[in-house]
Short mmCIF file of C-alpha atoms and ligand atoms in Angstrom, two decimals:
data_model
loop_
_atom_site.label_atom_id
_atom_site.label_comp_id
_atom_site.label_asym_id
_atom_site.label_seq_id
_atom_site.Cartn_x
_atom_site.Cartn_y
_atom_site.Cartn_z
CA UNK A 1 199.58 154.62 150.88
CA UNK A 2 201.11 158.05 152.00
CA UNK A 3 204.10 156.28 153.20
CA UNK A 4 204.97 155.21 150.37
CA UNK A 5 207.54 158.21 148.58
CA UNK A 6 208.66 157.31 145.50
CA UNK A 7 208.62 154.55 143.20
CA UNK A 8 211.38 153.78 140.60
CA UNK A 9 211.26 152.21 137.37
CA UNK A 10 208.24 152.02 135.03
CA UNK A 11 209.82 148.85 133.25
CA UNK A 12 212.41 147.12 132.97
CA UNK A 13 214.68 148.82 129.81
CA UNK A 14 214.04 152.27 131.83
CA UNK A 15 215.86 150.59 134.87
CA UNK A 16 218.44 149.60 132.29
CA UNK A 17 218.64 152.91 130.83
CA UNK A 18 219.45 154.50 134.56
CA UNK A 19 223.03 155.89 134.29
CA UNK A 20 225.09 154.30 137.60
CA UNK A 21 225.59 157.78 139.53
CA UNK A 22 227.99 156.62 141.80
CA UNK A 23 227.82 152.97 142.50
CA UNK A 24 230.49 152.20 139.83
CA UNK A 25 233.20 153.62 141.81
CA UNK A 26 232.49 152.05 145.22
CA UNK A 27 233.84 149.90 147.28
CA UNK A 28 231.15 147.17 148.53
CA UNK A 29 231.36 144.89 151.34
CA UNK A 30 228.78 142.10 152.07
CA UNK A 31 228.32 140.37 155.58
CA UNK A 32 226.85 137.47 154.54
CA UNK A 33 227.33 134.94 152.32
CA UNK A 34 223.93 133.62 151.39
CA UNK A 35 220.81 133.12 149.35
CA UNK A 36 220.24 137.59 149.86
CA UNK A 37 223.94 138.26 149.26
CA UNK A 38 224.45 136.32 146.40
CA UNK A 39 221.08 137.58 144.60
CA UNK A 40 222.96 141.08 144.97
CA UNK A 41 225.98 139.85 143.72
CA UNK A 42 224.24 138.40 140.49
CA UNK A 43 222.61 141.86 139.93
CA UNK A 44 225.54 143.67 140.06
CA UNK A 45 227.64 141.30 138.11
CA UNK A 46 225.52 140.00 135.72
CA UNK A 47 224.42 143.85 134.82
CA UNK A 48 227.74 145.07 134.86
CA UNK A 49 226.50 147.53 137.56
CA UNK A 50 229.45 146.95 139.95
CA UNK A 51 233.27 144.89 138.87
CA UNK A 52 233.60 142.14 140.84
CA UNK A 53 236.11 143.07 141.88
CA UNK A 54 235.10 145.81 143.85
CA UNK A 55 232.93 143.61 146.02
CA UNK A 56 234.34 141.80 149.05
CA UNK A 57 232.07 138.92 150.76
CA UNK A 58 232.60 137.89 154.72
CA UNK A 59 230.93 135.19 156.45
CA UNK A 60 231.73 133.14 159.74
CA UNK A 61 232.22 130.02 158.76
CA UNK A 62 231.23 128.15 155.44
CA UNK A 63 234.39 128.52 153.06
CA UNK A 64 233.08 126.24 150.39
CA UNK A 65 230.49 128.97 150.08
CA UNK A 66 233.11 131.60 149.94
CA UNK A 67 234.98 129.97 147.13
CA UNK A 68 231.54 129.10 145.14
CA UNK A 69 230.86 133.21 145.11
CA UNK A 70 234.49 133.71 144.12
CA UNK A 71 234.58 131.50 140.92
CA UNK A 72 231.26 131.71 140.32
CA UNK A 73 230.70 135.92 140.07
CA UNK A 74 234.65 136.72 140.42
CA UNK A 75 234.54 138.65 143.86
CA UNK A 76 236.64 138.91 146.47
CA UNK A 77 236.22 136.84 149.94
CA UNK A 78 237.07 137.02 153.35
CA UNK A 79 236.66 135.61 156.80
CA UNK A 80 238.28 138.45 158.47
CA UNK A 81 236.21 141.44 159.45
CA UNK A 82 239.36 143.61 159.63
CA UNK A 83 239.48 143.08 155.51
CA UNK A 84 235.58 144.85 155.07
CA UNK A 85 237.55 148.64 156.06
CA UNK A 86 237.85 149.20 153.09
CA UNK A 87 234.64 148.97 152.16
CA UNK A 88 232.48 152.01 151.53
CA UNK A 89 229.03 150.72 151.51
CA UNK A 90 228.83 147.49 153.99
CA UNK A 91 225.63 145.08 153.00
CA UNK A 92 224.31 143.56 156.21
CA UNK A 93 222.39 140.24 154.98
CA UNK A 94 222.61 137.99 157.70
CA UNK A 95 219.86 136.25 159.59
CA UNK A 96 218.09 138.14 162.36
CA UNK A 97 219.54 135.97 165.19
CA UNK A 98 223.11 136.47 164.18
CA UNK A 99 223.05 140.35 163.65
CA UNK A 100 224.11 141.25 166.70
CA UNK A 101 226.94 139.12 166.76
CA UNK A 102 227.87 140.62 163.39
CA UNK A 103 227.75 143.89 164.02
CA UNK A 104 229.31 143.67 167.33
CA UNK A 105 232.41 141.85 165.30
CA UNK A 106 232.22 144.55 162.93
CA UNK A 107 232.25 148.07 164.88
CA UNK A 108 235.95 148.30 165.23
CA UNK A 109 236.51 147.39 161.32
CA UNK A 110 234.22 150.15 159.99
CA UNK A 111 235.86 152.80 158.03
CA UNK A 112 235.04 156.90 158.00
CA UNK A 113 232.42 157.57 155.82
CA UNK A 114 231.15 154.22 155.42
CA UNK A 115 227.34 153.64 154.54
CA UNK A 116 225.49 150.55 155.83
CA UNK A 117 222.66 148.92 153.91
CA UNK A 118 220.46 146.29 156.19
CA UNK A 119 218.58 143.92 154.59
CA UNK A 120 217.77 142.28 157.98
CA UNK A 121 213.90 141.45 158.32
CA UNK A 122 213.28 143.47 161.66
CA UNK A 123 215.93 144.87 162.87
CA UNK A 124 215.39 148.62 162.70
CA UNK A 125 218.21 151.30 162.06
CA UNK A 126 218.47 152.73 165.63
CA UNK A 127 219.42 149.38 166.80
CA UNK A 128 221.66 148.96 163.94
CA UNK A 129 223.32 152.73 165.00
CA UNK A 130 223.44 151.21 168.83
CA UNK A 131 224.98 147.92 168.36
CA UNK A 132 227.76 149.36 166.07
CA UNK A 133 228.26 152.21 168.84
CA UNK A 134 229.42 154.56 165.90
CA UNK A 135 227.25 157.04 163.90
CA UNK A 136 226.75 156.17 160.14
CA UNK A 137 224.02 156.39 157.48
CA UNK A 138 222.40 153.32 157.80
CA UNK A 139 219.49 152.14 154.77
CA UNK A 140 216.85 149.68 155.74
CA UNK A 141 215.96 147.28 153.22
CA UNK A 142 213.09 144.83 152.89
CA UNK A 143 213.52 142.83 149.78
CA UNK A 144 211.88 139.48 148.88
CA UNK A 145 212.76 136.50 147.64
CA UNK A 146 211.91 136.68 143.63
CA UNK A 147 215.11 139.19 144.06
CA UNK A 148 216.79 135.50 143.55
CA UNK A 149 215.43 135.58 139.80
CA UNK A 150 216.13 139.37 139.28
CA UNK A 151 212.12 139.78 140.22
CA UNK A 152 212.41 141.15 143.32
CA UNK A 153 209.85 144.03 145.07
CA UNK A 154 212.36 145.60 147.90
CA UNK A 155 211.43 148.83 150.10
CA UNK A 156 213.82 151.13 151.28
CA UNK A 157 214.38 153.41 154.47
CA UNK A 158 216.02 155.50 155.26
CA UNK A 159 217.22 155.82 159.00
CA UNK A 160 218.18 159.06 161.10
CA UNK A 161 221.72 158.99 159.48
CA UNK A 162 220.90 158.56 156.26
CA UNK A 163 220.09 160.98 153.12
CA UNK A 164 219.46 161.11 149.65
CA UNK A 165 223.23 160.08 148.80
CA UNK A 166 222.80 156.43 150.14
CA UNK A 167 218.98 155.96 149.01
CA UNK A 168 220.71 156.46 145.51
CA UNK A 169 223.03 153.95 146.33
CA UNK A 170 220.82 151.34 147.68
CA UNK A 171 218.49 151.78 145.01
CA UNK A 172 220.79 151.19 142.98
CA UNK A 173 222.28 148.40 144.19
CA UNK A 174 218.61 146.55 144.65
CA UNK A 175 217.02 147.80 141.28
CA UNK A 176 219.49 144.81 139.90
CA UNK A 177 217.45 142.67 141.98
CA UNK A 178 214.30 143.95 140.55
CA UNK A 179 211.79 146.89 141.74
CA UNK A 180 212.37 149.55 144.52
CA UNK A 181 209.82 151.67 146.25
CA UNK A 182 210.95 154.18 149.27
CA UNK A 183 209.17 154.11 152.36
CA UNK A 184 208.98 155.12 155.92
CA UNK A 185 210.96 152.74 158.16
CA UNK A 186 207.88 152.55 159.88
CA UNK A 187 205.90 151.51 157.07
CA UNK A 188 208.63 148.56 156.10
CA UNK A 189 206.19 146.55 158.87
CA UNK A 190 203.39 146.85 156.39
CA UNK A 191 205.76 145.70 153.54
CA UNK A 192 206.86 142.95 155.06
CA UNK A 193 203.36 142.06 155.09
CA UNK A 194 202.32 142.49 151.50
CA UNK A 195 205.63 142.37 149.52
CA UNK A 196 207.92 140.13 152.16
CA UNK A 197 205.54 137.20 152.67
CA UNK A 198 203.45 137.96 149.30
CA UNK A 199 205.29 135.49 146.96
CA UNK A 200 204.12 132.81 149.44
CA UNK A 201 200.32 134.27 149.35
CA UNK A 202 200.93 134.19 145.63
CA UNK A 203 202.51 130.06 145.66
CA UNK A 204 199.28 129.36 147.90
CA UNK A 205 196.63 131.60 144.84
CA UNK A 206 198.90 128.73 142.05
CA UNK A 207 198.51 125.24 144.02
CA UNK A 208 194.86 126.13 144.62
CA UNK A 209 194.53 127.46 140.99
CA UNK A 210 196.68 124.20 139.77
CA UNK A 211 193.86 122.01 142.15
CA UNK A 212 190.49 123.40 141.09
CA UNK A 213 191.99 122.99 137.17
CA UNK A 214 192.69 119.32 138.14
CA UNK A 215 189.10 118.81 139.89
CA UNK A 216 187.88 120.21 136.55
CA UNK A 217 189.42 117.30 135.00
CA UNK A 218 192.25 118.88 133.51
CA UNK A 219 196.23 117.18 133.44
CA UNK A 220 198.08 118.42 136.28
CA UNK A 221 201.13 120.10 134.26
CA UNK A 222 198.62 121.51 131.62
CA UNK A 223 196.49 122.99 134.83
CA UNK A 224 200.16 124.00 136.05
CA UNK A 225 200.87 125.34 132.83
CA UNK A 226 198.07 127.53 132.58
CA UNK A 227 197.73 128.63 136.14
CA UNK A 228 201.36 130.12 136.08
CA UNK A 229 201.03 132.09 132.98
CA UNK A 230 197.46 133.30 134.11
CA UNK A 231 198.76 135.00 137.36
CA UNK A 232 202.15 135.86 135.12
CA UNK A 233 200.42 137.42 132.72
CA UNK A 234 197.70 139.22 134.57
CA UNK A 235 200.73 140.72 136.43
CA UNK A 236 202.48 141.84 133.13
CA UNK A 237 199.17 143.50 131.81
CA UNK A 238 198.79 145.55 135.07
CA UNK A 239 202.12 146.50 135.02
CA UNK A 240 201.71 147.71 131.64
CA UNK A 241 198.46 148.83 131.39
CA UNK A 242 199.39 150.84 134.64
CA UNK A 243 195.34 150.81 134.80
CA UNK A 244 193.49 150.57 138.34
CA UNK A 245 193.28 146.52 138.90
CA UNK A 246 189.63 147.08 139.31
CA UNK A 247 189.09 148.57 136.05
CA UNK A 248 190.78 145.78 134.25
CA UNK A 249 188.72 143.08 136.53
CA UNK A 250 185.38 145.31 134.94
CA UNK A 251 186.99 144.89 131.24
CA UNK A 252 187.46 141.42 131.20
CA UNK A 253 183.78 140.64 133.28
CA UNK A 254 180.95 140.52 130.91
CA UNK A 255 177.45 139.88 132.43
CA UNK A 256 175.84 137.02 132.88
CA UNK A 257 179.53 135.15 131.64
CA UNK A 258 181.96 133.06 132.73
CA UNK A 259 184.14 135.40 135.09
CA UNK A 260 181.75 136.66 136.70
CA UNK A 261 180.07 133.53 137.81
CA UNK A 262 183.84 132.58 139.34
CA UNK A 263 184.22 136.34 140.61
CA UNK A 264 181.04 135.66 143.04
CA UNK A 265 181.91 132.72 143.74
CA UNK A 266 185.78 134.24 145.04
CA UNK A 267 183.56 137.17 146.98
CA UNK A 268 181.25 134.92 148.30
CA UNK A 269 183.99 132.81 149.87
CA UNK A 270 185.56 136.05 151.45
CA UNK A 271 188.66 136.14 149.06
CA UNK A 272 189.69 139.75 149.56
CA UNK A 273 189.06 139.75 153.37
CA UNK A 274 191.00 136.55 153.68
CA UNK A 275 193.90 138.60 151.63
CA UNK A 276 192.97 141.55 154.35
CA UNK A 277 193.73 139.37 157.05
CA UNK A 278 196.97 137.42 156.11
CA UNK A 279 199.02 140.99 155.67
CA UNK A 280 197.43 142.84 158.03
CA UNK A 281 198.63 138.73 160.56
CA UNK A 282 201.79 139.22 158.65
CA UNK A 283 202.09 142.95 159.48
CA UNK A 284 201.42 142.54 163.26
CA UNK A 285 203.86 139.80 163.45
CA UNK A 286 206.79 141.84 161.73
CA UNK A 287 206.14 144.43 163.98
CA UNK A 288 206.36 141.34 166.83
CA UNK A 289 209.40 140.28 165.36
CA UNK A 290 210.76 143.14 165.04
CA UNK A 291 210.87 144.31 168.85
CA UNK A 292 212.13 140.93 169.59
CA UNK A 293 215.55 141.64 167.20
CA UNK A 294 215.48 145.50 168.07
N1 NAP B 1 216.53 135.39 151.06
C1 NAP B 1 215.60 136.30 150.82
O1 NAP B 1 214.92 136.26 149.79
C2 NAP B 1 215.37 137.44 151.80
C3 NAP B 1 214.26 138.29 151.61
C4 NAP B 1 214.08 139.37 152.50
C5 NAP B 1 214.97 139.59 153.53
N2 NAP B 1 216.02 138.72 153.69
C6 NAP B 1 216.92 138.96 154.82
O2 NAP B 1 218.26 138.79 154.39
C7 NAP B 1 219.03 138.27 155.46
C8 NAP B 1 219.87 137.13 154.93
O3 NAP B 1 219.00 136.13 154.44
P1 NAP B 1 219.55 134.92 153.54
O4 NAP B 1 218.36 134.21 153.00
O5 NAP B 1 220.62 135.39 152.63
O6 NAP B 1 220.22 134.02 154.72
P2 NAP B 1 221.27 132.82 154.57
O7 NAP B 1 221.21 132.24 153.19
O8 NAP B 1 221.07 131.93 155.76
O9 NAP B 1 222.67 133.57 154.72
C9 NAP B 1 223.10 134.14 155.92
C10 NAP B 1 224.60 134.34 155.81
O10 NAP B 1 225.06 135.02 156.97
C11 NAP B 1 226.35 134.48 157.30
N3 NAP B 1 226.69 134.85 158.68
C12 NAP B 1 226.12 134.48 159.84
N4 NAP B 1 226.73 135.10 160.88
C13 NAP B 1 227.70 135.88 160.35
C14 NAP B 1 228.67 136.77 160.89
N5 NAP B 1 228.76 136.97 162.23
N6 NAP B 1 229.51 137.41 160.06
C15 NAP B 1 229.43 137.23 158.72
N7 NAP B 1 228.54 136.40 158.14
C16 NAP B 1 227.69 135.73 158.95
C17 NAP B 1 226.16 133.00 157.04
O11 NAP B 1 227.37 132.32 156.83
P3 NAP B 1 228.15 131.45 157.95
O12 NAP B 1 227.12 130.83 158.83
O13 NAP B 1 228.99 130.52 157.20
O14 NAP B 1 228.97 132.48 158.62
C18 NAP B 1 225.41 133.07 155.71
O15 NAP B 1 226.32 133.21 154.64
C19 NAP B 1 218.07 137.86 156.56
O16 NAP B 1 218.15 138.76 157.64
C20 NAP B 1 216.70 137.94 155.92
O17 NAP B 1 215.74 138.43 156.84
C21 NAP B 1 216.23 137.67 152.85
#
């Protein structure tokens, strides 16, 4: 895919071995308090990327939350928007519907030079730059959820604003989260297709995986067992192989065997048009969703 620029990290030591440019020394404010914002937290805290702190977290209204993030990862927390000037780089990670409201409570609280980073599913930089009323860099983000478990696949974009200074950052604040490619913003429609909704196109490949073991008569958590290390550790071997998936598929097909019985049997049943069709549903629907929020 042309659209795609650059990718970053080959494994997982390499991303270790990245020095922190600048990240270290910033200031970081997160809108948001949830599930997105905490999986950031973790992988700055629990890498030593960022001190905690140097990170303040805002949301509207759940305080218990607040105080879980505080003793849990040692940042700092806040319910006042006024608090989040002095942050350099502001995380937006709340949900769609309540960006506007966020943003519009933010504009007067923004500081000089401040970056944004959106990790909102839709919402597209210009209408981040218009609802703020101010001009700043502003990063797109679309990560997914194994980002919770440090497994993440997250795209980047850069809006009209933005240049190589806060890509660096963001990448570095998501590669703690797990793998970062660059796009186009206008490819992050096509991401959210594949990458965004792919875990759950992945959890559907398992349970039907775990199902067909079972019909074969095996026990469910053996089936389970051996259906999650299969797709696990097919992944692994691509990854490391960094072979075409295609030639691997040829390697491990002998004829007249086993996998390639199964293999027609998967073609025959339309298994890589179905894929086809759930991201390119999943793309058009972004893109849907997307002028809806924008
Ligand atoms: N979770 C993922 O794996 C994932 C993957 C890709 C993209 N994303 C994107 O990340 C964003 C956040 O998702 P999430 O799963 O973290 O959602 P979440 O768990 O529901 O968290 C949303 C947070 O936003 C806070 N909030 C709402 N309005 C606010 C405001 N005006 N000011 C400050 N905080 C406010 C909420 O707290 P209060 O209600 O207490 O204020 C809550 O802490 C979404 O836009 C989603 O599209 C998430």
């Amino acid at each position: 895919m042309d659209a795609v620029r650059r990718m970053t990290g080959d494994s997982l030591e390499a991303r270790e071995r990245r020095p922190a440019v600048e990240l270290e020394t910033i200031r970081l404010g997160l809108v948001g308090a949830g599930e997105m914002a905490e999986a950031l937290i973790a992988g700055l805290v629990g890498s030593g990327r960022l001190e905690p702190g140097r990170i303040l977290v805002n949301n509207r209204s759940n305080r218990a939350r607040l105080e879980h993030l505080r003793s849990r990862w040692g940042v700092r927390t806040t319910q006042e928007k006024a608090a989040l000037a002095e942050a350099e780089v502001l995380v937006l990670a709340v949900k769609p519907a309540d960006a506007a409201e966020a943003l519009a409570q933010l504009r007067p609280h923004v500081r000089d030079g401040a970056a944004l980073v959106s990790v909102v599913a839709g919402l597209r930089t210009e209408a981040v730059l218009a609802r703020l009323g101010r001009d700043l860099p502003v990063v797109r983000a679309m990560p997914n959820t194994p980002s919770r478990v440090g497994e993440g696949a997250t795209a980047l974009a850069a809006g009209r604003l933005a240049g190589e200074r806060e890509l660096a950052l963001a990448r570095q604040l998501f590669a703690g989260v797990g793998r970062v490619v660059e796009v186009e913003e206008g490819a992050l429609d096509a991401v959210t297709g594949l990458s965004g909704s792919g875990p759950a196109y992945v959890f559907l490949l398992l349970e039907a995986l775990i199902d067909a073991g079972v019909k074969q008569g095996l026990e469910y958590a053996v089936a389970r067992e051996l259906a999650l290390q299969t797709v696990f550790g097919a992944a692994k071997m691509a990854r490391e192989r960094g072979e075409d998936p295609a030639r691997l598929r040829e390697e491990v097909t002998s004829p007249n065997g086993t996998t390639v019985a199964g293999l027609a049997a998967l073609e025959q049943g339309g298994f890589r048009q179905a894929l086809e069709a759930a991201v390119g549903r999943a793309t058009a629907r972004a893109r849907e969703l997307g002028l809806l929020y924008s």
